[in-house]
Amino acid sequence: GAVVSQHPSRVICKSGTSVKIECRSLDFQATTMFWYRQFPKKSLMLMATSNEGSKATYEQGVEKDKFLINHASLTLSTLTVTSAHPEDSSFYICSARDTRVVDTQYFGPGTRLTVL
Amino acid sequence: RKEVEQDPGPFNVPEGATVAFNCTYSNSASQSFFWYRQDCRKEPKLLMSVYSSGNEDGRFTAQLNRASQYISLLIRDSKLSDSATYLCVVNNRGSTLGRLYFGRGTQLTVWP
C-alpha cells in the first residue's frame, strides 16, 4: 500500500514555542493532504485540508493563524503549531489523498505533541 | 445528525468468535466507503474498501446497503491481533476535495 511519512513522531516543547510537523507521501503525488487532531479515546477531528499550490481550507473553529499549513510540493505538506500552549498537546495525524485507483487516504504515523 | 454513526461498543469477544459491526451514513450522495483499523496510539490503517456487491478479504467481509445507507463489517474466527478500534469511513464525492467522514469508532477486544 501507499506510504505516508510524518516527522517528528514525538515532540516535547515549551509553552510559547512553535513546532513544525512534516507530512510526506513517499510513493505517490498528493495534491490534497489532510491534517487531523485526535485526543485520547476520541475520534479523529479534521483540522484543515491542505491543497498543493493554494491556501489551506480550515474547519470551523480551527485558527488558521495558529495552525499554519504549507503544501509547497506534491509530496510535502507542513503544519506549524505557533505559540503552542498545553491545550495544544495532542496526537496530530496527516493523511494524503490517493486517487490512482480508489479515492482514499493513507495516514502518516502521527506526531505526538506535548507542550509543557 | 452526524455524517457517520457507528455502534458504540465496546465489543469483548473470545478468540474464534464471529463479530459484526454496523454503521449508517446520512448523505445519500456518498460514493466511497471504507473500514479503517486503528490500534492504540497509532494512525488509522485502511482495512478494506466496501463495494455495493460486498467484498471479502480472508476473515473479513464488508457489506454495503445503499438503500438503507448501511455498512457492515463481519470478522470471523477472531484473533487476539484483531483487537483494535474499527472506524467506518465515508467519502462524499461532492464534498471538498475528497474529504473523509469518520465514525467515532467501535472498540474490539478479543480475549484468549
mmCIF file with all atom_site columns, C-alpha atoms in Angstrom:
data_model
loop_
_atom_site.group_PDB
_atom_site.id
_atom_site.type_symbol
_atom_site.label_atom_id
_atom_site.label_alt_id
_atom_site.label_comp_id
_atom_site.label_asym_id
_atom_site.label_entity_id
_atom_site.label_seq_id
_atom_site.pdbx_PDB_ins_code
_atom_site.Cartn_x
_atom_site.Cartn_y
_atom_site.Cartn_z
_atom_site.occupancy
_atom_site.B_iso_or_equiv
_atom_site.pdbx_formal_charge
_atom_site.auth_seq_id
_atom_site.auth_comp_id
_atom_site.auth_asym_id
_atom_site.auth_atom_id
_atom_site.pdbx_PDB_model_num
ATOM 1   C CA . GLY A 1 1   ? 0.000   0.000   0.000  1.00 0.00 ? 1   GLY A CA 1
ATOM 2   C CA . ALA A 1 2   ? 0.844   3.658   -0.251 1.00 0.00 ? 2   ALA A CA 1
ATOM 3   C CA . VAL A 1 3   ? 3.206   5.069   2.316  1.00 0.00 ? 3   VAL A CA 1
ATOM 4   C CA . VAL A 1 4   ? 2.959   8.368   4.095  1.00 0.00 ? 4   VAL A CA 1
ATOM 5   C CA . SER A 1 5   ? 5.638   9.507   6.477  1.00 0.00 ? 5   SER A CA 1
ATOM 6   C CA . GLN A 1 6   ? 5.386   12.054  9.229  1.00 0.00 ? 6   GLN A CA 1
ATOM 7   C CA . HIS A 1 7   ? 8.132   13.765  11.164 1.00 0.00 ? 7   HIS A CA 1
ATOM 8   C CA . PRO A 1 8   ? 8.772   14.080  14.013 1.00 0.00 ? 8   PRO A CA 1
ATOM 9   C CA . SER A 1 9   ? 6.969   11.192  15.637 1.00 0.00 ? 9   SER A CA 1
ATOM 10  C CA . ARG A 1 10  ? 7.132   12.793  19.035 1.00 0.00 ? 10  ARG A CA 1
ATOM 11  C CA . VAL A 1 11  ? 7.946   16.279  20.239 1.00 0.00 ? 11  VAL A CA 1
ATOM 12  C CA . ILE A 1 12  ? 8.017   17.958  23.605 1.00 0.00 ? 12  ILE A CA 1
ATOM 13  C CA . CYS A 1 13  ? 8.258   21.708  23.667 1.00 0.00 ? 13  CYS A CA 1
ATOM 14  C CA . LYS A 1 14  ? 7.882   24.630  25.990 1.00 0.00 ? 14  LYS A CA 1
ATOM 15  C CA . SER A 1 15  ? 4.808   26.792  26.001 1.00 0.00 ? 15  SER A CA 1
ATOM 16  C CA . GLY A 1 16  ? 5.123   29.675  23.556 1.00 0.00 ? 16  GLY A CA 1
ATOM 17  C CA . THR A 1 17  ? 7.367   27.932  21.065 1.00 0.00 ? 17  THR A CA 1
ATOM 18  C CA . SER A 1 18  ? 6.438   26.868  17.547 1.00 0.00 ? 18  SER A CA 1
ATOM 19  C CA . VAL A 1 19  ? 6.543   23.318  16.261 1.00 0.00 ? 19  VAL A CA 1
ATOM 20  C CA . LYS A 1 20  ? 6.652   22.211  12.639 1.00 0.00 ? 20  LYS A CA 1
ATOM 21  C CA . ILE A 1 21  ? 5.352   18.820  11.561 1.00 0.00 ? 21  ILE A CA 1
ATOM 22  C CA . GLU A 1 22  ? 6.086   17.399  8.116  1.00 0.00 ? 22  GLU A CA 1
ATOM 23  C CA . CYS A 1 23  ? 3.921   15.029  6.137  1.00 0.00 ? 23  CYS A CA 1
ATOM 24  C CA . ARG A 1 24  ? 5.254   13.300  3.028  1.00 0.00 ? 24  ARG A CA 1
ATOM 25  C CA . SER A 1 25  ? 3.712   10.953  0.524  1.00 0.00 ? 25  SER A CA 1
ATOM 26  C CA . LEU A 1 26  ? 6.557   8.620   -0.397 1.00 0.00 ? 26  LEU A CA 1
ATOM 27  C CA . ASP A 1 27  ? 5.336   6.755   -3.458 1.00 0.00 ? 27  ASP A CA 1
ATOM 28  C CA . PHE A 1 28  ? 2.601   8.876   -4.956 1.00 0.00 ? 28  PHE A CA 1
ATOM 29  C CA . GLN A 1 29  ? 1.794   12.506  -5.583 1.00 0.00 ? 29  GLN A CA 1
ATOM 30  C CA . ALA A 1 30  ? -0.846  14.055  -3.391 1.00 0.00 ? 30  ALA A CA 1
ATOM 31  C CA . THR A 1 31  ? -2.439  17.310  -4.432 1.00 0.00 ? 31  THR A CA 1
ATOM 32  C CA . THR A 1 32  ? -4.538  17.096  -1.317 1.00 0.00 ? 32  THR A CA 1
ATOM 33  C CA . MET A 1 33  ? -3.441  16.272  2.188  1.00 0.00 ? 33  MET A CA 1
ATOM 34  C CA . PHE A 1 34  ? -5.410  16.484  5.387  1.00 0.00 ? 34  PHE A CA 1
ATOM 35  C CA . TRP A 1 35  ? -4.452  17.338  8.935  1.00 0.00 ? 35  TRP A CA 1
ATOM 36  C CA . TYR A 1 36  ? -6.275  15.766  11.868 1.00 0.00 ? 36  TYR A CA 1
ATOM 37  C CA . ARG A 1 37  ? -6.042  16.002  15.595 1.00 0.00 ? 37  ARG A CA 1
ATOM 38  C CA . GLN A 1 38  ? -7.037  13.242  17.961 1.00 0.00 ? 38  GLN A CA 1
ATOM 39  C CA . PHE A 1 39  ? -7.462  13.482  21.709 1.00 0.00 ? 39  PHE A CA 1
ATOM 40  C CA . PRO A 1 40  ? -7.289  10.340  23.863 1.00 0.00 ? 40  PRO A CA 1
ATOM 41  C CA . LYS A 1 41  ? -10.189 7.958   23.272 1.00 0.00 ? 41  LYS A CA 1
ATOM 42  C CA . LYS A 1 42  ? -11.783 10.371  20.831 1.00 0.00 ? 42  LYS A CA 1
ATOM 43  C CA . SER A 1 43  ? -12.310 10.189  17.110 1.00 0.00 ? 43  SER A CA 1
ATOM 44  C CA . LEU A 1 44  ? -10.182 11.950  14.535 1.00 0.00 ? 44  LEU A CA 1
ATOM 45  C CA . MET A 1 45  ? -11.055 15.598  14.104 1.00 0.00 ? 45  MET A CA 1
ATOM 46  C CA . LEU A 1 46  ? -10.309 17.188  10.750 1.00 0.00 ? 46  LEU A CA 1
ATOM 47  C CA . MET A 1 47  ? -8.456  20.447  11.215 1.00 0.00 ? 47  MET A CA 1
ATOM 48  C CA . ALA A 1 48  ? -7.774  21.513  7.664  1.00 0.00 ? 48  ALA A CA 1
ATOM 49  C CA . THR A 1 49  ? -7.416  20.458  4.062  1.00 0.00 ? 49  THR A CA 1
ATOM 50  C CA . SER A 1 50  ? -4.055  21.203  2.537  1.00 0.00 ? 50  SER A CA 1
ATOM 51  C CA . ASN A 1 51  ? -4.070  21.952  -1.186 1.00 0.00 ? 51  ASN A CA 1
ATOM 52  C CA . GLU A 1 52  ? -0.897  21.937  -3.219 1.00 0.00 ? 52  GLU A CA 1
ATOM 53  C CA . GLY A 1 53  ? -0.162  25.379  -4.566 1.00 0.00 ? 53  GLY A CA 1
ATOM 54  C CA . SER A 1 54  ? -3.014  27.142  -2.825 1.00 0.00 ? 54  SER A CA 1
ATOM 55  C CA . LYS A 1 55  ? -4.270  28.116  0.592  1.00 0.00 ? 55  LYS A CA 1
ATOM 56  C CA . ALA A 1 56  ? -5.431  25.534  3.045  1.00 0.00 ? 56  ALA A CA 1
ATOM 57  C CA . THR A 1 57  ? -9.087  25.184  3.913  1.00 0.00 ? 57  THR A CA 1
ATOM 58  C CA . TYR A 1 58  ? -9.699  25.223  7.639  1.00 0.00 ? 58  TYR A CA 1
ATOM 59  C CA . GLU A 1 59  ? -12.551 23.629  9.520  1.00 0.00 ? 59  GLU A CA 1
ATOM 60  C CA . GLN A 1 60  ? -14.786 25.756  11.644 1.00 0.00 ? 60  GLN A CA 1
ATOM 61  C CA . GLY A 1 61  ? -13.208 26.604  14.954 1.00 0.00 ? 61  GLY A CA 1
ATOM 62  C CA . VAL A 1 62  ? -9.625  25.976  13.829 1.00 0.00 ? 62  VAL A CA 1
ATOM 63  C CA . GLU A 1 63  ? -7.474  29.097  13.922 1.00 0.00 ? 63  GLU A CA 1
ATOM 64  C CA . LYS A 1 64  ? -5.580  29.474  10.665 1.00 0.00 ? 64  LYS A CA 1
ATOM 65  C CA . ASP A 1 65  ? -3.055  31.850  12.214 1.00 0.00 ? 65  ASP A CA 1
ATOM 66  C CA . LYS A 1 66  ? -2.243  29.354  14.916 1.00 0.00 ? 66  LYS A CA 1
ATOM 67  C CA . PHE A 1 67  ? -2.038  26.273  12.719 1.00 0.00 ? 67  PHE A CA 1
ATOM 68  C CA . LEU A 1 68  ? -0.086  27.301  9.655  1.00 0.00 ? 68  LEU A CA 1
ATOM 69  C CA . ILE A 1 69  ? -0.238  24.916  6.736  1.00 0.00 ? 69  ILE A CA 1
ATOM 70  C CA . ASN A 1 70  ? 2.026   24.925  3.721  1.00 0.00 ? 70  ASN A CA 1
ATOM 71  C CA . HIS A 1 71  ? 1.725   22.480  0.831  1.00 0.00 ? 71  HIS A CA 1
ATOM 72  C CA . ALA A 1 72  ? 4.607   23.539  -1.357 1.00 0.00 ? 72  ALA A CA 1
ATOM 73  C CA . SER A 1 73  ? 5.017   20.378  -3.387 1.00 0.00 ? 73  SER A CA 1
ATOM 74  C CA . LEU A 1 74  ? 3.028   17.367  -4.493 1.00 0.00 ? 74  LEU A CA 1
ATOM 75  C CA . THR A 1 75  ? 4.628   15.222  -1.820 1.00 0.00 ? 75  THR A CA 1
ATOM 76  C CA . LEU A 1 76  ? 5.022   17.511  1.179  1.00 0.00 ? 76  LEU A CA 1
ATOM 77  C CA . SER A 1 77  ? 2.713   19.379  3.494  1.00 0.00 ? 77  SER A CA 1
ATOM 78  C CA . THR A 1 78  ? 3.744   21.017  6.755  1.00 0.00 ? 78  THR A CA 1
ATOM 79  C CA . LEU A 1 79  ? 1.741   22.010  9.798  1.00 0.00 ? 79  LEU A CA 1
ATOM 80  C CA . THR A 1 80  ? 3.231   24.569  12.157 1.00 0.00 ? 80  THR A CA 1
ATOM 81  C CA . VAL A 1 81  ? 1.690   24.971  15.564 1.00 0.00 ? 81  VAL A CA 1
ATOM 82  C CA . THR A 1 82  ? 2.582   28.520  16.516 1.00 0.00 ? 82  THR A CA 1
ATOM 83  C CA . SER A 1 83  ? 2.932   29.761  20.080 1.00 0.00 ? 83  SER A CA 1
ATOM 84  C CA . ALA A 1 84  ? 1.992   26.363  21.410 1.00 0.00 ? 84  ALA A CA 1
ATOM 85  C CA . HIS A 1 85  ? 0.091   26.030  24.667 1.00 0.00 ? 85  HIS A CA 1
ATOM 86  C CA . PRO A 1 86  ? -0.509  22.972  26.849 1.00 0.00 ? 86  PRO A CA 1
ATOM 87  C CA . GLU A 1 87  ? -4.036  22.610  25.438 1.00 0.00 ? 87  GLU A CA 1
ATOM 88  C CA . ASP A 1 88  ? -2.457  22.059  22.006 1.00 0.00 ? 88  ASP A CA 1
ATOM 89  C CA . SER A 1 89  ? -0.987  18.803  23.298 1.00 0.00 ? 89  SER A CA 1
ATOM 90  C CA . SER A 1 90  ? -2.492  16.099  21.155 1.00 0.00 ? 90  SER A CA 1
ATOM 91  C CA . PHE A 1 91  ? -1.878  13.455  18.519 1.00 0.00 ? 91  PHE A CA 1
ATOM 92  C CA . TYR A 1 92  ? -1.605  15.125  15.104 1.00 0.00 ? 92  TYR A CA 1
ATOM 93  C CA . ILE A 1 93  ? -2.081  12.895  12.078 1.00 0.00 ? 93  ILE A CA 1
ATOM 94  C CA . CYS A 1 94  ? -1.795  13.761  8.427  1.00 0.00 ? 94  CYS A CA 1
ATOM 95  C CA . SER A 1 95  ? -3.225  11.881  5.504  1.00 0.00 ? 95  SER A CA 1
ATOM 96  C CA . ALA A 1 96  ? -2.587  12.065  1.802  1.00 0.00 ? 96  ALA A CA 1
ATOM 97  C CA . ARG A 1 97  ? -5.255  11.582  -0.801 1.00 0.00 ? 97  ARG A CA 1
ATOM 98  C CA . ASP A 1 98  ? -4.528  8.841   -3.300 1.00 0.00 ? 98  ASP A CA 1
ATOM 99  C CA . THR A 1 99  ? -6.709  8.956   -6.406 1.00 0.00 ? 99  THR A CA 1
ATOM 100 C CA . ARG A 1 100 ? -4.778  6.452   -8.508 1.00 0.00 ? 100 ARG A CA 1
ATOM 101 C CA . VAL A 1 101 ? -7.247  3.584   -8.009 1.00 0.00 ? 101 VAL A CA 1
ATOM 102 C CA . VAL A 1 102 ? -9.958  4.177   -5.446 1.00 0.00 ? 102 VAL A CA 1
ATOM 103 C CA . ASP A 1 103 ? -10.179 7.659   -3.988 1.00 0.00 ? 103 ASP A CA 1
ATOM 104 C CA . THR A 1 104 ? -8.952  7.084   -0.491 1.00 0.00 ? 104 THR A CA 1
ATOM 105 C CA . GLN A 1 105 ? -6.465  8.347   2.013  1.00 0.00 ? 105 GLN A CA 1
ATOM 106 C CA . TYR A 1 106 ? -3.412  6.930   3.652  1.00 0.00 ? 106 TYR A CA 1
ATOM 107 C CA . PHE A 1 107 ? -2.339  8.168   7.019  1.00 0.00 ? 107 PHE A CA 1
ATOM 108 C CA . GLY A 1 108 ? 1.020   9.120   8.377  1.00 0.00 ? 108 GLY A CA 1
ATOM 109 C CA . PRO A 1 109 ? 2.113   7.520   11.645 1.00 0.00 ? 109 PRO A CA 1
ATOM 110 C CA . GLY A 1 110 ? 1.200   10.624  13.614 1.00 0.00 ? 110 GLY A CA 1
ATOM 111 C CA . THR A 1 111 ? 3.048   13.118  15.775 1.00 0.00 ? 111 THR A CA 1
ATOM 112 C CA . ARG A 1 112 ? 2.518   13.188  19.487 1.00 0.00 ? 112 ARG A CA 1
ATOM 113 C CA . LEU A 1 113 ? 2.916   16.755  20.691 1.00 0.00 ? 113 LEU A CA 1
ATOM 114 C CA . THR A 1 114 ? 3.360   17.585  24.348 1.00 0.00 ? 114 THR A CA 1
ATOM 115 C CA . VAL A 1 115 ? 3.512   21.217  25.337 1.00 0.00 ? 115 VAL A CA 1
ATOM 116 C CA . LEU A 1 116 ? 4.877   21.858  28.810 1.00 0.00 ? 116 LEU A CA 1
ATOM 117 C CA . ARG B 2 1   ? -27.127 14.497  12.707 1.00 0.00 ? 1   ARG B CA 1
ATOM 118 C CA . LYS B 2 2   ? -23.631 13.084  12.299 1.00 0.00 ? 2   LYS B CA 1
ATOM 119 C CA . GLU B 2 3   ? -22.442 12.052  8.868  1.00 0.00 ? 3   GLU B CA 1
ATOM 120 C CA . VAL B 2 4   ? -21.446 8.600   10.080 1.00 0.00 ? 4   VAL B CA 1
ATOM 121 C CA . GLU B 2 5   ? -22.854 6.728   13.052 1.00 0.00 ? 5   GLU B CA 1
ATOM 122 C CA . GLN B 2 6   ? -21.370 3.558   14.458 1.00 0.00 ? 6   GLN B CA 1
ATOM 123 C CA . ASP B 2 7   ? -22.163 1.003   17.107 1.00 0.00 ? 7   ASP B CA 1
ATOM 124 C CA . PRO B 2 8   ? -20.743 2.469   20.294 1.00 0.00 ? 8   PRO B CA 1
ATOM 125 C CA . GLY B 2 9   ? -19.175 -0.773  21.522 1.00 0.00 ? 9   GLY B CA 1
ATOM 126 C CA . PRO B 2 10  ? -17.031 -1.873  23.165 1.00 0.00 ? 10  PRO B CA 1
ATOM 127 C CA . PHE B 2 11  ? -17.150 -5.441  21.964 1.00 0.00 ? 11  PHE B CA 1
ATOM 128 C CA . ASN B 2 12  ? -15.379 -8.069  24.048 1.00 0.00 ? 12  ASN B CA 1
ATOM 129 C CA . VAL B 2 13  ? -15.296 -11.494 22.406 1.00 0.00 ? 13  VAL B CA 1
ATOM 130 C CA . PRO B 2 14  ? -13.329 -14.728 22.857 1.00 0.00 ? 14  PRO B CA 1
ATOM 131 C CA . GLU B 2 15  ? -10.878 -15.971 20.294 1.00 0.00 ? 15  GLU B CA 1
ATOM 132 C CA . GLY B 2 16  ? -12.611 -17.734 17.451 1.00 0.00 ? 16  GLY B CA 1
ATOM 133 C CA . ALA B 2 17  ? -15.829 -15.776 17.780 1.00 0.00 ? 17  ALA B CA 1
ATOM 134 C CA . THR B 2 18  ? -17.604 -14.030 14.959 1.00 0.00 ? 18  THR B CA 1
ATOM 135 C CA . VAL B 2 19  ? -18.328 -10.362 15.495 1.00 0.00 ? 19  VAL B CA 1
ATOM 136 C CA . ALA B 2 20  ? -20.210 -7.822  13.375 1.00 0.00 ? 20  ALA B CA 1
ATOM 137 C CA . PHE B 2 21  ? -20.026 -4.051  13.359 1.00 0.00 ? 21  PHE B CA 1
ATOM 138 C CA . ASN B 2 22  ? -22.660 -1.794  11.894 1.00 0.00 ? 22  ASN B CA 1
ATOM 139 C CA . CYS B 2 23  ? -22.548 1.709   10.572 1.00 0.00 ? 23  CYS B CA 1
ATOM 140 C CA . THR B 2 24  ? -25.003 4.132   8.984  1.00 0.00 ? 24  THR B CA 1
ATOM 141 C CA . TYR B 2 25  ? -24.343 7.253   6.960  1.00 0.00 ? 25  TYR B CA 1
ATOM 142 C CA . SER B 2 26  ? -26.577 10.238  6.433  1.00 0.00 ? 26  SER B CA 1
ATOM 143 C CA . ASN B 2 27  ? -25.605 11.531  2.997  1.00 0.00 ? 27  ASN B CA 1
ATOM 144 C CA . SER B 2 28  ? -27.294 9.558   0.239  1.00 0.00 ? 28  SER B CA 1
ATOM 145 C CA . ALA B 2 29  ? -24.814 11.013  -2.245 1.00 0.00 ? 29  ALA B CA 1
ATOM 146 C CA . SER B 2 30  ? -21.926 9.230   -0.541 1.00 0.00 ? 30  SER B CA 1
ATOM 147 C CA . GLN B 2 31  ? -19.755 7.442   -3.046 1.00 0.00 ? 31  GLN B CA 1
ATOM 148 C CA . SER B 2 32  ? -16.985 5.545   -1.363 1.00 0.00 ? 32  SER B CA 1
ATOM 149 C CA . PHE B 2 33  ? -16.960 3.534   1.813  1.00 0.00 ? 33  PHE B CA 1
ATOM 150 C CA . PHE B 2 34  ? -14.181 2.095   3.894  1.00 0.00 ? 34  PHE B CA 1
ATOM 151 C CA . TRP B 2 35  ? -13.301 0.346   7.080  1.00 0.00 ? 35  TRP B CA 1
ATOM 152 C CA . TYR B 2 36  ? -10.146 1.517   8.792  1.00 0.00 ? 36  TYR B CA 1
ATOM 153 C CA . ARG B 2 37  ? -8.474  -0.069  11.775 1.00 0.00 ? 37  ARG B CA 1
ATOM 154 C CA . GLN B 2 38  ? -6.752  1.976   14.457 1.00 0.00 ? 38  GLN B CA 1
ATOM 155 C CA . ASP B 2 39  ? -4.541  0.490   17.136 1.00 0.00 ? 39  ASP B CA 1
ATOM 156 C CA . CYS B 2 40  ? -3.994  2.322   20.399 1.00 0.00 ? 40  CYS B CA 1
ATOM 157 C CA . ARG B 2 41  ? -1.820  5.418   19.920 1.00 0.00 ? 41  ARG B CA 1
ATOM 158 C CA . LYS B 2 42  ? -1.325  4.629   16.242 1.00 0.00 ? 42  LYS B CA 1
ATOM 159 C CA . GLU B 2 43  ? -2.633  6.047   12.989 1.00 0.00 ? 43  GLU B CA 1
ATOM 160 C CA . PRO B 2 44  ? -5.682  4.583   11.207 1.00 0.00 ? 44  PRO B CA 1
ATOM 161 C CA . LYS B 2 45  ? -4.855  1.988   8.573  1.00 0.00 ? 45  LYS B CA 1
ATOM 162 C CA . LEU B 2 46  ? -7.061  1.042   5.694  1.00 0.00 ? 46  LEU B CA 1
ATOM 163 C CA . LEU B 2 47  ? -8.585  -2.362  6.323  1.00 0.00 ? 47  LEU B CA 1
ATOM 164 C CA . MET B 2 48  ? -10.773 -2.599  3.253  1.00 0.00 ? 48  MET B CA 1
ATOM 165 C CA . SER B 2 49  ? -12.910 -0.678  0.848  1.00 0.00 ? 49  SER B CA 1
ATOM 166 C CA . VAL B 2 50  ? -16.595 -1.536  0.750  1.00 0.00 ? 50  VAL B CA 1
ATOM 167 C CA . TYR B 2 51  ? -18.354 -2.151  -2.546 1.00 0.00 ? 51  TYR B CA 1
ATOM 168 C CA . SER B 2 52  ? -22.035 -2.440  -3.395 1.00 0.00 ? 52  SER B CA 1
ATOM 169 C CA . SER B 2 53  ? -21.625 -6.087  -4.258 1.00 0.00 ? 53  SER B CA 1
ATOM 170 C CA . GLY B 2 54  ? -19.998 -6.805  -0.944 1.00 0.00 ? 54  GLY B CA 1
ATOM 171 C CA . ASN B 2 55  ? -16.431 -7.932  -0.623 1.00 0.00 ? 55  ASN B CA 1
ATOM 172 C CA . GLU B 2 56  ? -14.410 -10.373 1.360  1.00 0.00 ? 56  GLU B CA 1
ATOM 173 C CA . ASP B 2 57  ? -10.784 -10.417 2.405  1.00 0.00 ? 57  ASP B CA 1
ATOM 174 C CA . GLY B 2 58  ? -9.874  -13.526 4.324  1.00 0.00 ? 58  GLY B CA 1
ATOM 175 C CA . ARG B 2 59  ? -11.777 -13.479 7.604  1.00 0.00 ? 59  ARG B CA 1
ATOM 176 C CA . PHE B 2 60  ? -13.223 -10.051 6.933  1.00 0.00 ? 60  PHE B CA 1
ATOM 177 C CA . THR B 2 61  ? -16.430 -9.408  4.995  1.00 0.00 ? 61  THR B CA 1
ATOM 178 C CA . ALA B 2 62  ? -17.841 -5.971  4.275  1.00 0.00 ? 62  ALA B CA 1
ATOM 179 C CA . GLN B 2 63  ? -21.336 -5.244  3.060  1.00 0.00 ? 63  GLN B CA 1
ATOM 180 C CA . LEU B 2 64  ? -22.976 -2.087  1.759  1.00 0.00 ? 64  LEU B CA 1
ATOM 181 C CA . ASN B 2 65  ? -26.701 -1.432  1.522  1.00 0.00 ? 65  ASN B CA 1
ATOM 182 C CA . ARG B 2 66  ? -27.216 1.817   -0.325 1.00 0.00 ? 66  ARG B CA 1
ATOM 183 C CA . ALA B 2 67  ? -30.987 1.796   0.074  1.00 0.00 ? 67  ALA B CA 1
ATOM 184 C CA . SER B 2 68  ? -30.670 1.663   3.857  1.00 0.00 ? 68  SER B CA 1
ATOM 185 C CA . GLN B 2 69  ? -27.409 3.652   3.907  1.00 0.00 ? 69  GLN B CA 1
ATOM 186 C CA . TYR B 2 70  ? -25.897 0.937   5.995  1.00 0.00 ? 70  TYR B CA 1
ATOM 187 C CA . ILE B 2 71  ? -22.421 -0.582  6.087  1.00 0.00 ? 71  ILE B CA 1
ATOM 188 C CA . SER B 2 72  ? -21.277 -3.633  7.978  1.00 0.00 ? 72  SER B CA 1
ATOM 189 C CA . LEU B 2 73  ? -18.079 -5.452  8.794  1.00 0.00 ? 73  LEU B CA 1
ATOM 190 C CA . LEU B 2 74  ? -18.020 -9.101  9.781  1.00 0.00 ? 74  LEU B CA 1
ATOM 191 C CA . ILE B 2 75  ? -14.958 -10.675 11.363 1.00 0.00 ? 75  ILE B CA 1
ATOM 192 C CA . ARG B 2 76  ? -14.887 -14.462 11.526 1.00 0.00 ? 76  ARG B CA 1
ATOM 193 C CA . ASP B 2 77  ? -12.629 -16.598 13.687 1.00 0.00 ? 77  ASP B CA 1
ATOM 194 C CA . SER B 2 78  ? -11.434 -13.619 15.723 1.00 0.00 ? 78  SER B CA 1
ATOM 195 C CA . LYS B 2 79  ? -7.768  -13.455 16.651 1.00 0.00 ? 79  LYS B CA 1
ATOM 196 C CA . LEU B 2 80  ? -6.140  -11.691 19.547 1.00 0.00 ? 80  LEU B CA 1
ATOM 197 C CA . SER B 2 81  ? -4.465  -9.439  16.995 1.00 0.00 ? 81  SER B CA 1
ATOM 198 C CA . ASP B 2 82  ? -7.863  -8.210  15.810 1.00 0.00 ? 82  ASP B CA 1
ATOM 199 C CA . SER B 2 83  ? -8.170  -6.167  18.999 1.00 0.00 ? 83  SER B CA 1
ATOM 200 C CA . ALA B 2 84  ? -8.345  -2.547  17.846 1.00 0.00 ? 84  ALA B CA 1
ATOM 201 C CA . THR B 2 85  ? -10.783 0.254   17.098 1.00 0.00 ? 85  THR B CA 1
ATOM 202 C CA . TYR B 2 86  ? -12.614 -0.097  13.811 1.00 0.00 ? 86  TYR B CA 1
ATOM 203 C CA . LEU B 2 87  ? -13.572 3.089   12.019 1.00 0.00 ? 87  LEU B CA 1
ATOM 204 C CA . CYS B 2 88  ? -16.373 3.337   9.496  1.00 0.00 ? 88  CYS B CA 1
ATOM 205 C CA . VAL B 2 89  ? -15.424 5.938   6.900  1.00 0.00 ? 89  VAL B CA 1
ATOM 206 C CA . VAL B 2 90  ? -17.358 7.577   4.085  1.00 0.00 ? 90  VAL B CA 1
ATOM 207 C CA . ASN B 2 91  ? -16.181 9.733   1.210  1.00 0.00 ? 91  ASN B CA 1
ATOM 208 C CA . ASN B 2 92  ? -18.736 12.069  -0.324 1.00 0.00 ? 92  ASN B CA 1
ATOM 209 C CA . ARG B 2 93  ? -17.658 12.754  -3.857 1.00 0.00 ? 93  ARG B CA 1
ATOM 210 C CA . GLY B 2 94  ? -19.485 16.032  -3.814 1.00 0.00 ? 94  GLY B CA 1
ATOM 211 C CA . SER B 2 95  ? -17.555 17.169  -0.777 1.00 0.00 ? 95  SER B CA 1
ATOM 212 C CA . THR B 2 96  ? -14.474 19.262  -0.841 1.00 0.00 ? 96  THR B CA 1
ATOM 213 C CA . LEU B 2 97  ? -11.517 17.501  -2.347 1.00 0.00 ? 97  LEU B CA 1
ATOM 214 C CA . GLY B 2 98  ? -12.269 14.023  -1.167 1.00 0.00 ? 98  GLY B CA 1
ATOM 215 C CA . ARG B 2 99  ? -12.845 14.741  2.468  1.00 0.00 ? 99  ARG B CA 1
ATOM 216 C CA . LEU B 2 100 ? -13.462 11.645  4.573  1.00 0.00 ? 100 LEU B CA 1
ATOM 217 C CA . TYR B 2 101 ? -16.088 11.446  7.287  1.00 0.00 ? 101 TYR B CA 1
ATOM 218 C CA . PHE B 2 102 ? -15.281 9.184   10.203 1.00 0.00 ? 102 PHE B CA 1
ATOM 219 C CA . GLY B 2 103 ? -17.470 7.354   12.626 1.00 0.00 ? 103 GLY B CA 1
ATOM 220 C CA . ARG B 2 104 ? -16.352 7.558   16.213 1.00 0.00 ? 104 ARG B CA 1
ATOM 221 C CA . GLY B 2 105 ? -15.080 4.007   16.053 1.00 0.00 ? 105 GLY B CA 1
ATOM 222 C CA . THR B 2 106 ? -16.003 0.720   17.652 1.00 0.00 ? 106 THR B CA 1
ATOM 223 C CA . GLN B 2 107 ? -13.557 -0.830  20.050 1.00 0.00 ? 107 GLN B CA 1
ATOM 224 C CA . LEU B 2 108 ? -12.984 -4.569  19.818 1.00 0.00 ? 108 LEU B CA 1
ATOM 225 C CA . THR B 2 109 ? -11.161 -6.641  22.387 1.00 0.00 ? 109 THR B CA 1
ATOM 226 C CA . VAL B 2 110 ? -10.534 -10.300 21.660 1.00 0.00 ? 110 VAL B CA 1
ATOM 227 C CA . TRP B 2 111 ? -9.619  -12.320 24.721 1.00 0.00 ? 111 TRP B CA 1
ATOM 228 C CA . PRO B 2 112 ? -7.909  -15.720 24.899 1.00 0.00 ? 112 PRO B CA 1
#
